[in-house]
mmCIF file of C-alpha atoms in Angstrom:
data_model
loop_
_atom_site.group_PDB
_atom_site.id
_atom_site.type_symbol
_atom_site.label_atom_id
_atom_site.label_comp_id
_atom_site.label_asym_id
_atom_site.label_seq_id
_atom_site.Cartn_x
_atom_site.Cartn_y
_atom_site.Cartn_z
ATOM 1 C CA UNK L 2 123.111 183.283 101.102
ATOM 2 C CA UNK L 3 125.319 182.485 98.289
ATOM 3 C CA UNK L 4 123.598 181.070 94.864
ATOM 4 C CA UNK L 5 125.209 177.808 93.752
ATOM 5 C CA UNK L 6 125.054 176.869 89.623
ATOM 6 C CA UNK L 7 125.783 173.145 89.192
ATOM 7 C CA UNK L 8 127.276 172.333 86.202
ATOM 8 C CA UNK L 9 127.674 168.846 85.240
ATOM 9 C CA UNK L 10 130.296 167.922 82.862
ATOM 10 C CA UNK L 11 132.006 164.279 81.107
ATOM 11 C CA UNK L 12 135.484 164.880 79.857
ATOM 12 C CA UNK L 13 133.550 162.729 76.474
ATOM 13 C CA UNK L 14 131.434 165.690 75.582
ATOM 14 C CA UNK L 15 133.740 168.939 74.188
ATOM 15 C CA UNK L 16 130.541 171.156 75.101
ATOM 16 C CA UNK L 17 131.528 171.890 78.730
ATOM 17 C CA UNK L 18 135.187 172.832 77.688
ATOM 18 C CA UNK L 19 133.592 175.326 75.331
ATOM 19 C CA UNK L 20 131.497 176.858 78.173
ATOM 20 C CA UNK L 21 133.918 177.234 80.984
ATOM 21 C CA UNK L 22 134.914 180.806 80.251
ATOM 22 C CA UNK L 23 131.610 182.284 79.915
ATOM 23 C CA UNK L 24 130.295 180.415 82.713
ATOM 24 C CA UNK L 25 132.832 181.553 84.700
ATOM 25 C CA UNK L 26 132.245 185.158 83.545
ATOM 26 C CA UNK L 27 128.688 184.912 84.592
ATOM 27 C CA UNK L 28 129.285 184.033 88.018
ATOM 28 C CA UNK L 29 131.773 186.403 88.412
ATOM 29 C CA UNK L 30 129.652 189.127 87.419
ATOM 30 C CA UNK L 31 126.507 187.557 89.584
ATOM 31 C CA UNK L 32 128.121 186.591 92.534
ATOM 32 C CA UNK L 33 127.437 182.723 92.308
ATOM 33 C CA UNK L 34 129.592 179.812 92.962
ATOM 34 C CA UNK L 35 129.963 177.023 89.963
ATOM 35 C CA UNK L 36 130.260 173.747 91.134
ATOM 36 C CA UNK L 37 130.991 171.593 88.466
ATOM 37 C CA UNK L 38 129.894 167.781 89.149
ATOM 38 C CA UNK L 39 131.275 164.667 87.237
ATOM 39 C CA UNK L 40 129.190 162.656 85.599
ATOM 40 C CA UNK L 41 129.567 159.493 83.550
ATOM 41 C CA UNK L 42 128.004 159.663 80.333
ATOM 42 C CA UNK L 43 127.601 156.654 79.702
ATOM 43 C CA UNK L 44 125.158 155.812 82.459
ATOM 44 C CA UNK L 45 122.619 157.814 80.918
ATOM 45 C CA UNK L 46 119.755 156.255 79.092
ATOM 46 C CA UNK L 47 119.809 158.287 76.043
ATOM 47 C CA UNK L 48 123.899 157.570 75.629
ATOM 48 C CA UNK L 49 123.785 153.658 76.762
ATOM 49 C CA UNK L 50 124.665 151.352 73.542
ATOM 50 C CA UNK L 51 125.902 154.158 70.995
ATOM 51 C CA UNK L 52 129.320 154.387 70.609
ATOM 52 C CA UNK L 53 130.199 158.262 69.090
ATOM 53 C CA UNK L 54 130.062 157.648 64.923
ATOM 54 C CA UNK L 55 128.509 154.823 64.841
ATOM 55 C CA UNK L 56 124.546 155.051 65.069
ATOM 56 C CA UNK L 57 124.016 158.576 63.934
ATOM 57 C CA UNK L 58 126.415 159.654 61.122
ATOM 58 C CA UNK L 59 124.350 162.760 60.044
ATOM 59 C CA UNK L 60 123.867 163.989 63.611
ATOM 60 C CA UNK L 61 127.482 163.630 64.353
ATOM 61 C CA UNK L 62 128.277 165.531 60.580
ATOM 62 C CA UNK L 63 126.118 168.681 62.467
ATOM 63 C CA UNK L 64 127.845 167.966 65.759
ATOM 64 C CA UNK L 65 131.468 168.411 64.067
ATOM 65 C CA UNK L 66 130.442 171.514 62.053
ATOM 66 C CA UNK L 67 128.917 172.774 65.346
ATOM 67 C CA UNK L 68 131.593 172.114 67.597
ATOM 68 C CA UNK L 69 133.513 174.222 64.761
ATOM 69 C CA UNK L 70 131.844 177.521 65.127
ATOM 70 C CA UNK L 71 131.248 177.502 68.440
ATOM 71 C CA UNK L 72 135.168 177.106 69.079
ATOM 72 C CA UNK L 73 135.518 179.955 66.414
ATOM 73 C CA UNK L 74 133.136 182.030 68.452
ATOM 74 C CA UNK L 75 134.707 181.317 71.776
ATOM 75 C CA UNK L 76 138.597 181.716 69.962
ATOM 76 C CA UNK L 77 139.510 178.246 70.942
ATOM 77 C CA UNK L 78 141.212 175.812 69.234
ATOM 78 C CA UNK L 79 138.854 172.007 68.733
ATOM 79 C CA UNK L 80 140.487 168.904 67.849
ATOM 80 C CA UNK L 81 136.996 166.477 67.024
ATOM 81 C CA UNK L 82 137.206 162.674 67.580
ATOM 82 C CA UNK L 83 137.824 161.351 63.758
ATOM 83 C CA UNK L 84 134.389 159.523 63.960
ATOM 84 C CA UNK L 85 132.682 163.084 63.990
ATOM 85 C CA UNK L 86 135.949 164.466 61.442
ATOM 86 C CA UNK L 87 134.710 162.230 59.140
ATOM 87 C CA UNK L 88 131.169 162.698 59.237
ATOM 88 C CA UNK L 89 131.623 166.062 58.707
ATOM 89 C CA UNK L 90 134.055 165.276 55.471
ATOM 90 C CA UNK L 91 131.536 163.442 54.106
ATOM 91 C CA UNK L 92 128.649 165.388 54.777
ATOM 92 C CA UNK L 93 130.070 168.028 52.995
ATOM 93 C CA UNK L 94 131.278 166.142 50.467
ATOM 94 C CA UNK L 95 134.667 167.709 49.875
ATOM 95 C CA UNK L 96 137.945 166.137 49.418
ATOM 96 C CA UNK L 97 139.483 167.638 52.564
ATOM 97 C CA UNK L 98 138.743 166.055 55.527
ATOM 98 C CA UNK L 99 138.002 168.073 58.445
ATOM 99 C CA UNK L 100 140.935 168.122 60.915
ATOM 100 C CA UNK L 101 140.146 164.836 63.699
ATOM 101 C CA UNK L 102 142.383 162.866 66.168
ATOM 102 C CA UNK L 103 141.515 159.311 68.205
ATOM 103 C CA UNK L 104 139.811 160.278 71.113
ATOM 104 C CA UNK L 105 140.012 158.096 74.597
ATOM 105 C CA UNK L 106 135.842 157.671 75.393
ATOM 106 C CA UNK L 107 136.744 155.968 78.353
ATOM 107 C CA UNK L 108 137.179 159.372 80.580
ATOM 108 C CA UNK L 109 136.647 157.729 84.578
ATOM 109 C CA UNK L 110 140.240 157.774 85.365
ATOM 110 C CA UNK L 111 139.834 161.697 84.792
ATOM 111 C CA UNK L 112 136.757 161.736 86.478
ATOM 112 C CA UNK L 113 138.073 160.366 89.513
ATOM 113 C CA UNK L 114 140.902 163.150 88.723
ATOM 114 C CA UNK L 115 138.425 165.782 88.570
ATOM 115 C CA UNK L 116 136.649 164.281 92.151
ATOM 116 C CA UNK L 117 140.423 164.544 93.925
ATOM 117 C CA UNK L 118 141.625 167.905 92.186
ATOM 118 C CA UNK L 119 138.180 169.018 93.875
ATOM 119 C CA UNK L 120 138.522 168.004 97.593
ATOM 120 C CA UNK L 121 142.452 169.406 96.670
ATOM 121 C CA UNK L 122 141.283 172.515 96.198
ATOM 122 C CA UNK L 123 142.840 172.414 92.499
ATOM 123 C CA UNK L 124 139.598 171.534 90.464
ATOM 124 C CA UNK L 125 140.075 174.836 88.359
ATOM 125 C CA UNK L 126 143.374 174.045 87.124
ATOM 126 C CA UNK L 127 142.919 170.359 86.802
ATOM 127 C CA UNK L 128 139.747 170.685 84.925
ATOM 128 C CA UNK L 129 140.888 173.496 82.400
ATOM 129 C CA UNK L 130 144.396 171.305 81.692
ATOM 130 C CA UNK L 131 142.200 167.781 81.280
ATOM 131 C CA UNK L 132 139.682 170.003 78.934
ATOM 132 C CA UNK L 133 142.636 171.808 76.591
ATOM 133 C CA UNK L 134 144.652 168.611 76.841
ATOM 134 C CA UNK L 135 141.717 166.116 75.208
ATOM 135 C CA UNK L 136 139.766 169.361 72.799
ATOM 136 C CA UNK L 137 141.728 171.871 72.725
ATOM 137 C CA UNK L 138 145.933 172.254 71.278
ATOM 138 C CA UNK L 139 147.018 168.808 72.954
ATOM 139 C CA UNK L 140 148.903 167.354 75.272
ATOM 140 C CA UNK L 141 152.333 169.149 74.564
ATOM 141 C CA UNK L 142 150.960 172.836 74.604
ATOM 142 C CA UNK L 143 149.006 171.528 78.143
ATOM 143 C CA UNK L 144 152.148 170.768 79.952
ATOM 144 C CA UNK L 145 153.816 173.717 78.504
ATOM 145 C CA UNK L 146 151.194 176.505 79.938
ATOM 146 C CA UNK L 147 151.109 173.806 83.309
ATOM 147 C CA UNK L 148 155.092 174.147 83.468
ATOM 148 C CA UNK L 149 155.432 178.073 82.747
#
């Protein structure tokens, strides 16, 4: 019998992007299958009624600076929403701001994505491309690797 790890995921939160290699390493190595389930962020409790940036400035400072070395760690490149690029600025209080884009929080269209790549049978490709395309080098670099 085959082991299954469920990993659920929101195109919103960077943190999955930053863990697909390793956890597809580990179940490599183990013998598992990853199923990675959609979720919507937003219908959790502890996320209802606070937009990113706007209720917890120091928490999204640590969340910037975090997202930052784990990237380093992993060798990936992460663009932060400019709520948390800002934070982080001003948290550490110097006159460059940390590198930030606008970020689209409303992810269901690529949920929904994610849910049809999956019964395609194209869920690893479609959620690597959505992931690099919203955190990672963009757009333009996604549709170049997706082309080549």
């Amino acid at each position: 019998m085959s082991l299954t790890l469920e990993c659920y995921f929101d195109y919103r939160s960077p943190f999955p992007y930053l863990a697909i290699e390793p956890i597809a390493e580990l179940a490599e190595r183990q013998g598992v299958f990853v199923d990675w389930i959609p979720i919507r962020l937003p219908g959790l409790s502890s996320y209802r009624d606070r937009p990113m940036g706007h209720s917890f400035p120091k928490r999204n400072a640590y969340v910037a600076r975090d997202l930052e070395r784990w990237a380093r760690r992993r060798g990936l490149e992460i663009r932060t929403p400019d709520v948390l690029a800002a934070a982080a600025s001003e948290a550490a209080e110097t006159p460059e701001p940390t590198r930030g884009r606008d970020h689209p929080m409303d992810t269901d269209e690529l949920l929904l994505g994610a849910v049809l790549a999956k019964r395609l049978g194209r869920f690893d490709a479609y959620h690597r491309a959505a992931y690099r395309t919203l955190w990672g080098s963009g757009l333009a670099e996604t549709l170049e690797l997706a082309l080549s």
